[in-house]
PDB file of C-alpha atoms in Angstrom:
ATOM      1  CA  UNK A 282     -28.004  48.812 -19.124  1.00  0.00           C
ATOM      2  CA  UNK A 283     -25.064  50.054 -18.506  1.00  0.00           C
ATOM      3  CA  UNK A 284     -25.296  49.811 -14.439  1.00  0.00           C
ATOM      4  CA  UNK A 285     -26.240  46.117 -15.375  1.00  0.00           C
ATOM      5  CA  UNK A 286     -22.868  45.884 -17.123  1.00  0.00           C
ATOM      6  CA  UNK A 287     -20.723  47.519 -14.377  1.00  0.00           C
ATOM      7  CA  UNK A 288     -22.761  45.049 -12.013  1.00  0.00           C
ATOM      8  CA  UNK A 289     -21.715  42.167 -14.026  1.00  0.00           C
ATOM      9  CA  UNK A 290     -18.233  43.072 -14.139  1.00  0.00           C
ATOM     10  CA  UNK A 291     -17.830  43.720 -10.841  1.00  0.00           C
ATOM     11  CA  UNK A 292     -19.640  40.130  -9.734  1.00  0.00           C
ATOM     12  CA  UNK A 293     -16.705  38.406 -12.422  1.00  0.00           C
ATOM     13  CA  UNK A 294     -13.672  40.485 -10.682  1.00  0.00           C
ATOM     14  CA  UNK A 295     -15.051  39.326  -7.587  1.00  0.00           C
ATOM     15  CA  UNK A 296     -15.554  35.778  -8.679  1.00  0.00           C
ATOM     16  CA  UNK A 297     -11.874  35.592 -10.297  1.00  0.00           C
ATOM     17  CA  UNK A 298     -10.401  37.093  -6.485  1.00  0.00           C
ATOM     18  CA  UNK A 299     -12.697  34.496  -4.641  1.00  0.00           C
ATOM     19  CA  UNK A 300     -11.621  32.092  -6.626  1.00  0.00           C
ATOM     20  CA  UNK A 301      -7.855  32.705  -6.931  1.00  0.00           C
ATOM     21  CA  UNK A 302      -8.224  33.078  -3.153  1.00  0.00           C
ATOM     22  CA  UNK A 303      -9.730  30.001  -2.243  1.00  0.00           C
ATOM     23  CA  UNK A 304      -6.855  28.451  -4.772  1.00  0.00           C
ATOM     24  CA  UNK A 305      -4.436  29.745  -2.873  1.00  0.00           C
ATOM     25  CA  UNK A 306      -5.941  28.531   0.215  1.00  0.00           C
ATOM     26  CA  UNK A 307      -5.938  24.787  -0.662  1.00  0.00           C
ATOM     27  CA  UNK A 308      -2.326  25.131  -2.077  1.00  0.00           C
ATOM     28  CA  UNK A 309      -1.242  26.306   1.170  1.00  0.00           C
ATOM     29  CA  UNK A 310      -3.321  24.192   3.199  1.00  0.00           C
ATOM     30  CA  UNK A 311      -2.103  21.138   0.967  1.00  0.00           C
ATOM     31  CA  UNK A 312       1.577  21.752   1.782  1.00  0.00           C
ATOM     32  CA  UNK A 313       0.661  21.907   5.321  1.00  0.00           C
ATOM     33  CA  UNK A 314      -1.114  18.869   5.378  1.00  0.00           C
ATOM     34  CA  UNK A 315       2.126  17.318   3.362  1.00  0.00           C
ATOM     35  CA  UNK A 316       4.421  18.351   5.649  1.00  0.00           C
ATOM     36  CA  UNK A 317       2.950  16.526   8.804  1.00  0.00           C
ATOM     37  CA  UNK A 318       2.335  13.966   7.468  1.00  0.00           C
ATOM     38  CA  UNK A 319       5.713  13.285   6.338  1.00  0.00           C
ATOM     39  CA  UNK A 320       7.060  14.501   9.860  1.00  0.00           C
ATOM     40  CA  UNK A 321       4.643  11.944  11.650  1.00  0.00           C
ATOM     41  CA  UNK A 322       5.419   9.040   9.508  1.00  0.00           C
ATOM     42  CA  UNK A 323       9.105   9.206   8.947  1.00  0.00           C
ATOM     43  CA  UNK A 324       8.858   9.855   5.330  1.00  0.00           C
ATOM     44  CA  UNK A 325      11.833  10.265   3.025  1.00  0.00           C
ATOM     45  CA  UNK A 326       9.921  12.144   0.689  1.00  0.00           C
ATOM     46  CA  UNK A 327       7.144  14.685   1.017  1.00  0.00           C
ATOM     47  CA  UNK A 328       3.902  13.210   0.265  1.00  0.00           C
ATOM     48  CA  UNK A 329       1.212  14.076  -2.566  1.00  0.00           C
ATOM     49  CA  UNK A 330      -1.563  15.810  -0.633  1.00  0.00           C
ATOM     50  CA  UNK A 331      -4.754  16.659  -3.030  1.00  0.00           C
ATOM     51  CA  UNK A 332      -7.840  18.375  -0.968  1.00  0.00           C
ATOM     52  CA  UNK A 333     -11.133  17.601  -3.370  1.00  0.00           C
ATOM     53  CA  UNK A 334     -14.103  19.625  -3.750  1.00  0.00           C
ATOM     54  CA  UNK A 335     -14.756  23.267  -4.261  1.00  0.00           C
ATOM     55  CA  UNK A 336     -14.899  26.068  -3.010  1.00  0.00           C
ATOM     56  CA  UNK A 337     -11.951  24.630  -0.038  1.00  0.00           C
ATOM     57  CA  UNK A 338     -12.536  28.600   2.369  1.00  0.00           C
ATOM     58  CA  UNK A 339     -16.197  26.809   2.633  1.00  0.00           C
ATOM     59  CA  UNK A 340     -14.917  23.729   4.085  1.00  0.00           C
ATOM     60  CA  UNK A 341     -12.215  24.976   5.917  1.00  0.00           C
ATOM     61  CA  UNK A 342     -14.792  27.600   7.848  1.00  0.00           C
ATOM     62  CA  UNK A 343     -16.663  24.252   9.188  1.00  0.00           C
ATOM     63  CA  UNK A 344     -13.892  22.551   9.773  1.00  0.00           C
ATOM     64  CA  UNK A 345     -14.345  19.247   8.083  1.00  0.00           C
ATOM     65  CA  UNK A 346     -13.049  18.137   4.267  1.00  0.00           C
ATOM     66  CA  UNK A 347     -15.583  16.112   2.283  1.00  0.00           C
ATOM     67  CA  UNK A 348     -12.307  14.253   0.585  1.00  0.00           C
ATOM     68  CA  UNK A 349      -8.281  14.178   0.611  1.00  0.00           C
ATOM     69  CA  UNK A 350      -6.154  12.380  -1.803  1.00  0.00           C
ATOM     70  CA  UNK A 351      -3.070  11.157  -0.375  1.00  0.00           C
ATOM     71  CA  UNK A 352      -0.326   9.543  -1.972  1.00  0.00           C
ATOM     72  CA  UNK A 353       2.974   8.248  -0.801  1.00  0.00           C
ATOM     73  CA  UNK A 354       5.753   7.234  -3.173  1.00  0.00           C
ATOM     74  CA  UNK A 355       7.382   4.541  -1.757  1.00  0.00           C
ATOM     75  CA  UNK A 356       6.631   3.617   2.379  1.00  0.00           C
ATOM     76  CA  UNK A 357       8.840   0.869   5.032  1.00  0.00           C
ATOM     77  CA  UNK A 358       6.268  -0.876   6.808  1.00  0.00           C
ATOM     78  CA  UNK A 359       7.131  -2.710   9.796  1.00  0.00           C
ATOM     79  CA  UNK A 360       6.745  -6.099  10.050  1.00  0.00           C
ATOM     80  CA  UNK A 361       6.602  -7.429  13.356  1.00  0.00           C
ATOM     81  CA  UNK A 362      10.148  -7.985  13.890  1.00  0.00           C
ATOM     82  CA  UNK A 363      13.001  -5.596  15.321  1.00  0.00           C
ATOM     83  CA  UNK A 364      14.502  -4.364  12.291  1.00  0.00           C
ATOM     84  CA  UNK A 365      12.579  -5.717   9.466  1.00  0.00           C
ATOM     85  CA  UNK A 366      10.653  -4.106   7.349  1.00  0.00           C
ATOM     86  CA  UNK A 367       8.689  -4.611   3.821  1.00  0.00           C
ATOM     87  CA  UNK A 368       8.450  -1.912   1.005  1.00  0.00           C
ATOM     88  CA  UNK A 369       5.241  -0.334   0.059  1.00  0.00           C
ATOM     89  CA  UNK A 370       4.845   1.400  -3.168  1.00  0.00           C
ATOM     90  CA  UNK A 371       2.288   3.664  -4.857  1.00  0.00           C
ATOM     91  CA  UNK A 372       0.427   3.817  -1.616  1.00  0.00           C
ATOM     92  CA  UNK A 373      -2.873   5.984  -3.002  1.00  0.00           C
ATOM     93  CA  UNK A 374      -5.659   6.675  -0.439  1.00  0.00           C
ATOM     94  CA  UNK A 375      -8.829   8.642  -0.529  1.00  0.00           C
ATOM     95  CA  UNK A 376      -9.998  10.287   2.890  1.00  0.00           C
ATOM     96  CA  UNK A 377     -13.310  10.775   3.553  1.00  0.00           C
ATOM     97  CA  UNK A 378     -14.999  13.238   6.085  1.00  0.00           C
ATOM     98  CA  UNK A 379     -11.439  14.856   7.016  1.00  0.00           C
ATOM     99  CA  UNK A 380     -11.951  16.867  10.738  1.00  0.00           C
ATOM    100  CA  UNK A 381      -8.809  19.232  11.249  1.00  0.00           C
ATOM    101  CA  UNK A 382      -7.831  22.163  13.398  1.00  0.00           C
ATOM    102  CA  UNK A 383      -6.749  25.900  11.944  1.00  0.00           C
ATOM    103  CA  UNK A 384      -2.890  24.926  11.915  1.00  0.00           C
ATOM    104  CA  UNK A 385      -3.495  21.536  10.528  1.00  0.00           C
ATOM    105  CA  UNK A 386      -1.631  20.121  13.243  1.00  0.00           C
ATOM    106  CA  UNK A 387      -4.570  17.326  13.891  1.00  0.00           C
ATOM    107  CA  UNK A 388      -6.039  15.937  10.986  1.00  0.00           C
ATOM    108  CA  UNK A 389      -8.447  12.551  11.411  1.00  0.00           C
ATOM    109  CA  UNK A 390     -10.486  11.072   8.616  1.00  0.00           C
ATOM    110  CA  UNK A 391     -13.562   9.462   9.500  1.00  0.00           C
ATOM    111  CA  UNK A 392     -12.660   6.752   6.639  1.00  0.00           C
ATOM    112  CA  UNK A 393     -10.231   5.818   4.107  1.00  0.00           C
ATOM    113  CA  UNK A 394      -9.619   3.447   1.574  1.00  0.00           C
ATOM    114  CA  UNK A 395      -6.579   3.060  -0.845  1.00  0.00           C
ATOM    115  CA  UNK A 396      -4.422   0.829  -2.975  1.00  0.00           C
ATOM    116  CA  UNK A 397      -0.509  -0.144  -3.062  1.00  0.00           C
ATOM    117  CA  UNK A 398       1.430  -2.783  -4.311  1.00  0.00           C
ATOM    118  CA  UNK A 399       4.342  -4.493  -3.104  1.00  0.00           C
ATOM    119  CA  UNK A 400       7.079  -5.914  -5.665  1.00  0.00           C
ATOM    120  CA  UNK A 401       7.607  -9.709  -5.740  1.00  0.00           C
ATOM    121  CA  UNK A 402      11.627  -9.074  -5.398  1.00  0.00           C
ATOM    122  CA  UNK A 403      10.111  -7.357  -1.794  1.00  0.00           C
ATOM    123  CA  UNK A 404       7.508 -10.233  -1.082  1.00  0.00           C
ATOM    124  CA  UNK A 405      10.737 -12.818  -1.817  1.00  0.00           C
ATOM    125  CA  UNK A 406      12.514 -11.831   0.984  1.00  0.00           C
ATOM    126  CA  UNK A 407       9.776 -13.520   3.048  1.00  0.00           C
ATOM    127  CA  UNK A 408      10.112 -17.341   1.713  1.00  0.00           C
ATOM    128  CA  UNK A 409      13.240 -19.343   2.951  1.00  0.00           C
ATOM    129  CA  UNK A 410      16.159 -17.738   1.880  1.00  0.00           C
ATOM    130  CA  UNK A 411      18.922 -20.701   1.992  1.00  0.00           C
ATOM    131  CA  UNK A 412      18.076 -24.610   1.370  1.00  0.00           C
ATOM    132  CA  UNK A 413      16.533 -26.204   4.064  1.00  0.00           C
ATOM    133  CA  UNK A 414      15.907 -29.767   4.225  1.00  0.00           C
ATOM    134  CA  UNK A 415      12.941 -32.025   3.191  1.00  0.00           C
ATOM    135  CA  UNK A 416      13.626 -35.252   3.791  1.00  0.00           C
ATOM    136  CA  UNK A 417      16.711 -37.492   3.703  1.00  0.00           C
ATOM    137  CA  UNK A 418      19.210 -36.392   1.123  1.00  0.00           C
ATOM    138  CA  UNK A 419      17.083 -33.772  -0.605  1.00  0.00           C
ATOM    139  CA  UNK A 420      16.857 -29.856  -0.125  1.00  0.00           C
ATOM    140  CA  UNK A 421      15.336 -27.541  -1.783  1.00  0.00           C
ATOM    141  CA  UNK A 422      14.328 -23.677  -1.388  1.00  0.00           C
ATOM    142  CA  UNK A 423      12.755 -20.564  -3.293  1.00  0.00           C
ATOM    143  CA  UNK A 424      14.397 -18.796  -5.949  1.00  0.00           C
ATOM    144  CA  UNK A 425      11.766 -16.381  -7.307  1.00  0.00           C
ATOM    145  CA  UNK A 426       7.958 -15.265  -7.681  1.00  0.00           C
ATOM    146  CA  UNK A 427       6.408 -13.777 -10.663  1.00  0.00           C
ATOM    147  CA  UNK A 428       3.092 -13.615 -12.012  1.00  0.00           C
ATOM    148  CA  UNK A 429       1.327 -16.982 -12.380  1.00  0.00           C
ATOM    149  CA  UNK A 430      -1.888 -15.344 -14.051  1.00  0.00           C
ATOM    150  CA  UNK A 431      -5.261 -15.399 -13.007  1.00  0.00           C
ATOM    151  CA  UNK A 432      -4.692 -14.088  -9.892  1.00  0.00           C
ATOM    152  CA  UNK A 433      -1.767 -16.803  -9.015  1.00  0.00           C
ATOM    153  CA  UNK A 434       1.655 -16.517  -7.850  1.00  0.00           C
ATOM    154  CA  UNK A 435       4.129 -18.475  -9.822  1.00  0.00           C
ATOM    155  CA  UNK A 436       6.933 -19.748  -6.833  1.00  0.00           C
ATOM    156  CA  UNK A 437       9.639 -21.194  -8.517  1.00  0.00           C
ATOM    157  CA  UNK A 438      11.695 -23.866  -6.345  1.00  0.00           C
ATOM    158  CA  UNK A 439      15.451 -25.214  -6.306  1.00  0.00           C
ATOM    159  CA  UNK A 440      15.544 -28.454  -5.542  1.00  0.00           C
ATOM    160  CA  UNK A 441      18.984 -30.428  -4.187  1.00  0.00           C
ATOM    161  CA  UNK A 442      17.976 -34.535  -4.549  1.00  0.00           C
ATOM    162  CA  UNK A 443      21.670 -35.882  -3.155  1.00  0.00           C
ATOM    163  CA  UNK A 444      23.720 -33.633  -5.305  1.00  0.00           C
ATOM    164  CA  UNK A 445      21.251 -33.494  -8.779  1.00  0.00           C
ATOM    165  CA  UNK A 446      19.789 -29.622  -8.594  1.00  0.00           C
ATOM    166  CA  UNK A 447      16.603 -29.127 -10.900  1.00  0.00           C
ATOM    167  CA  UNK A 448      14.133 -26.387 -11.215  1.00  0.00           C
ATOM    168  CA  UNK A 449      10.407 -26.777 -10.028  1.00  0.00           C
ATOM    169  CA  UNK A 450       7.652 -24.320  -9.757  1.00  0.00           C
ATOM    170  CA  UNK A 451       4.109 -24.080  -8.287  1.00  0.00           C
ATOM    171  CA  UNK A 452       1.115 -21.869  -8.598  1.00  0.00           C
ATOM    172  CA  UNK A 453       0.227 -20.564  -5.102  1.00  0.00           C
ATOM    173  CA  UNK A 454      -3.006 -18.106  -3.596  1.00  0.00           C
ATOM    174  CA  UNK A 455      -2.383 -15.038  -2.544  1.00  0.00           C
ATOM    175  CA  UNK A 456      -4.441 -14.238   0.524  1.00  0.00           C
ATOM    176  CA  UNK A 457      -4.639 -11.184   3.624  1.00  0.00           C
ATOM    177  CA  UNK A 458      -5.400 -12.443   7.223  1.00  0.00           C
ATOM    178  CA  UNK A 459      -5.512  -9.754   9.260  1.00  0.00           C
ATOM    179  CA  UNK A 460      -1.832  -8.026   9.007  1.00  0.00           C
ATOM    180  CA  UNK A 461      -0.497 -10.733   7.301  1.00  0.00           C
ATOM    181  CA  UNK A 462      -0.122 -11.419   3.407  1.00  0.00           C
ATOM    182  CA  UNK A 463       0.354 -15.416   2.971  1.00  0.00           C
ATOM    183  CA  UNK A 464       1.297 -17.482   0.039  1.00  0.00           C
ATOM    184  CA  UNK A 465      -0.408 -21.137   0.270  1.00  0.00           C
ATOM    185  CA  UNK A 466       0.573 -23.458  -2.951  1.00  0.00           C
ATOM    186  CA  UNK A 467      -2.147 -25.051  -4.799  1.00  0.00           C
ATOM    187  CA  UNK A 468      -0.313 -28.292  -5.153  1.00  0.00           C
ATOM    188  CA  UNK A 469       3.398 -29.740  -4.398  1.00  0.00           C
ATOM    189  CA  UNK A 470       6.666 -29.795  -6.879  1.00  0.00           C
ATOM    190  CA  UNK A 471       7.555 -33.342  -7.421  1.00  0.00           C
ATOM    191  CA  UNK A 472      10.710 -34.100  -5.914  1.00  0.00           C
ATOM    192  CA  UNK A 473      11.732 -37.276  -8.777  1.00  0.00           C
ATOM    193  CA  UNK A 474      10.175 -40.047  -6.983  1.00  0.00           C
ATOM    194  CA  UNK A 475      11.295 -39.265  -3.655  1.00  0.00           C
ATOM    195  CA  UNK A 476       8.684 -39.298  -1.008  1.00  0.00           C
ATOM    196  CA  UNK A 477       8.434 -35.790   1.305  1.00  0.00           C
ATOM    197  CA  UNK A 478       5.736 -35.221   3.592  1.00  0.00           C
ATOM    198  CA  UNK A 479       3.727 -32.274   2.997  1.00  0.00           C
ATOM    199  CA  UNK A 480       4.010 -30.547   5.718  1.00  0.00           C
ATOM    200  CA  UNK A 481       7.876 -30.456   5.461  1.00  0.00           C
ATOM    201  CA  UNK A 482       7.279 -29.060   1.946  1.00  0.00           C
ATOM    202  CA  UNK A 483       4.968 -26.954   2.733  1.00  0.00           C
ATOM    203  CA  UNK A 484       7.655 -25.303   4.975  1.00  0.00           C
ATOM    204  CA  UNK A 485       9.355 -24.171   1.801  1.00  0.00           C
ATOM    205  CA  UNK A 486       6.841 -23.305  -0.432  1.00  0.00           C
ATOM    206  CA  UNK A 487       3.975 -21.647   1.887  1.00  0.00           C
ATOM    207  CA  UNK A 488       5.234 -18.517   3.200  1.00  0.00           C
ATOM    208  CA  UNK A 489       3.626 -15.369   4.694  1.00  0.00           C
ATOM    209  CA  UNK A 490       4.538 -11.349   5.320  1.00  0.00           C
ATOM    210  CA  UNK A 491       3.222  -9.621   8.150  1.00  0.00           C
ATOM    211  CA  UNK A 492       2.439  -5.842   7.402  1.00  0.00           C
ATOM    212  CA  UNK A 493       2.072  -3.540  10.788  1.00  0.00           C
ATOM    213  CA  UNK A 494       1.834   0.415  11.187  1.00  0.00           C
ATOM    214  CA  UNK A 495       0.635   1.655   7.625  1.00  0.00           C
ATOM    215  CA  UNK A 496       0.238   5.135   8.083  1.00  0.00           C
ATOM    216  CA  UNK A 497      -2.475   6.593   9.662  1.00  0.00           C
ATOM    217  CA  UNK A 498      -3.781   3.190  10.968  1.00  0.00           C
ATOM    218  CA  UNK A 499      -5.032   1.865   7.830  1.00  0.00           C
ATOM    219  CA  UNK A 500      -4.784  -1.726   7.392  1.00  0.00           C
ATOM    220  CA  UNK A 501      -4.728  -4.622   5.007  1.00  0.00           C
ATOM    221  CA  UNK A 502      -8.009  -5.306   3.029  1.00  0.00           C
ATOM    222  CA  UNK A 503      -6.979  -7.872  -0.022  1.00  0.00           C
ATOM    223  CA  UNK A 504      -4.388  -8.742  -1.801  1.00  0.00           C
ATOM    224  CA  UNK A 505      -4.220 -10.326  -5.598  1.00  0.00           C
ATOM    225  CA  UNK A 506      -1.367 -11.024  -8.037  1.00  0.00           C
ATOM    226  CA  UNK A 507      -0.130  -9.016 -10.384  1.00  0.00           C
ATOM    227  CA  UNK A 508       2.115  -8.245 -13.067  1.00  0.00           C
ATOM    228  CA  UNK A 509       5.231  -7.103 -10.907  1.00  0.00           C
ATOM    229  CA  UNK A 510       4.039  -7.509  -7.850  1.00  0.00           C
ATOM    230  CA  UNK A 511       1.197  -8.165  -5.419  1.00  0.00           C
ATOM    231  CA  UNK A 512      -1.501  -5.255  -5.744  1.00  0.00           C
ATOM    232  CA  UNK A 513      -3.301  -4.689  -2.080  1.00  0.00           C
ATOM    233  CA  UNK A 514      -6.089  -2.584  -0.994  1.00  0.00           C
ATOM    234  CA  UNK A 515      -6.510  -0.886   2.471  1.00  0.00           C
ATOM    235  CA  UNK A 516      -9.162   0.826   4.567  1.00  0.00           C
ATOM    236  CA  UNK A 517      -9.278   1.983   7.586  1.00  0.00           C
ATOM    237  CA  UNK A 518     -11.736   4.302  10.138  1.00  0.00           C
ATOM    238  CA  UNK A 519     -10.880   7.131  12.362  1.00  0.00           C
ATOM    239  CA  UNK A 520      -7.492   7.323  10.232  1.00  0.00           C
ATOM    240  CA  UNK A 521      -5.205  10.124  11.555  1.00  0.00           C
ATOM    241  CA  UNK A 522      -3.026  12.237   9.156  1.00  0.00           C
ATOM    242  CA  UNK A 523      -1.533  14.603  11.355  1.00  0.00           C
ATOM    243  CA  UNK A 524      -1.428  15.033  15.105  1.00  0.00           C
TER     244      UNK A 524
END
């Protein structure tokens, strides 16, 4: 019995060291992972790096991570212009079937799929920006979006009829086509009797954002209206985080 106890005791110390080891192992590995990828994105701020699964030495032997939680803070995407670009926040994505080397300086996921959201004071900057004309003697342009609920986005409209300014709003979709995020209004503002084709109104309240070079090569999935904001969600395959 009391071999059986040494035994015992000796299979726990060794269980607390393997364990404790392979702990320290994914820490390390983590901030290694964290590092590149902010170096190969051009990130302000370090990134949240969370390796899933136990034991990690396992893993790491073969080479390949069953599933990496990444999150970045607060992201400038490009969007198609020079020097433009949109603000991501709260980008969250969970990699799947992660191949790396031993320095972590190559690191693609087989697949990916995430969340983010993008702030409607962000998403405003995309709609006409001064007034712009309609028709004969009346202007008008966007002054804000908010939540329109169920899903809409409230667009609420200055309009200029020869010198009278009054507030209008609409309820628009929210859509993703391809890279872009657009904004088409279920139905028109009423301009006070004055006639406007729809196509020049449609200039002011339809709108769209095009969102290019997420990291890793993940790209736009949906998009729906939210509280604060427009929530998206991404995906992507052979999505790089390092090298």
């Amino acid at each position: 019995m009391r071999g059986l106890r040494i035994l015992l005791i000796v299979v726990v110390v060794l269980g607390g060291l393997f364990v404790l080891a392979d702990r320290l192992a994914v820490n390390f590995a983590e901030g290694e992972a964290a590092d590149k990828l902010k170096a190969n994105e051009g990130l302000a701020a370090t990134p949240d790096v969370s390796i899933k699964g136990f034991p990690f030495l396992t893993q790491a032997l073969g080479g390949k991570l069953d599933d990496v939680e990444v999150g970045i803070k607060q992201y400038d995407a490009a969007t198609g212009t020079s020097t433009g670009t949109i603000r991501i926040d709260d980008l969250k994505a969970s990699m799947k079937g992660v191949d790396f080397d031993s320095s972590f300086s190559s690191a693609t996921a087989s697949t990916a799929s995430g969340t983010a959201a993008i702030s409607y004071a962000e998403l405003l900057k995309a709609a006409k920006s001064e007034p712009t004309r309609i028709t004969r003697g009346v202007e008008a342009e966007v002054v804000g979006l908010s939540d329109g609920g169920n899903g809409k986005i409230k667009v609420d409209v200055e309009i200029d009829a020869f010198g009278q300014k009054a507030p209008a709003s609409v309820l628009s979709t929210v859509t993703v086509v391809g890279d872009t995020v657009k904004v088409h209004a279920d139905n028109l503002p009423s301009f006070g009797g004055v006639q406007a084709a729809e196509s020049e109104v449609r200039k002011i309240t339809d709108f769209e954002q095009k969102i290019e070079n997420l990291p890793g090569g993940i790209k736009l999935d949906k998009v729906v209206a939210a509280k604060s904001g427009v929530e998206i969600t991404v995906k992507g395959s052979n999505v790089r985080l390092a090298g």
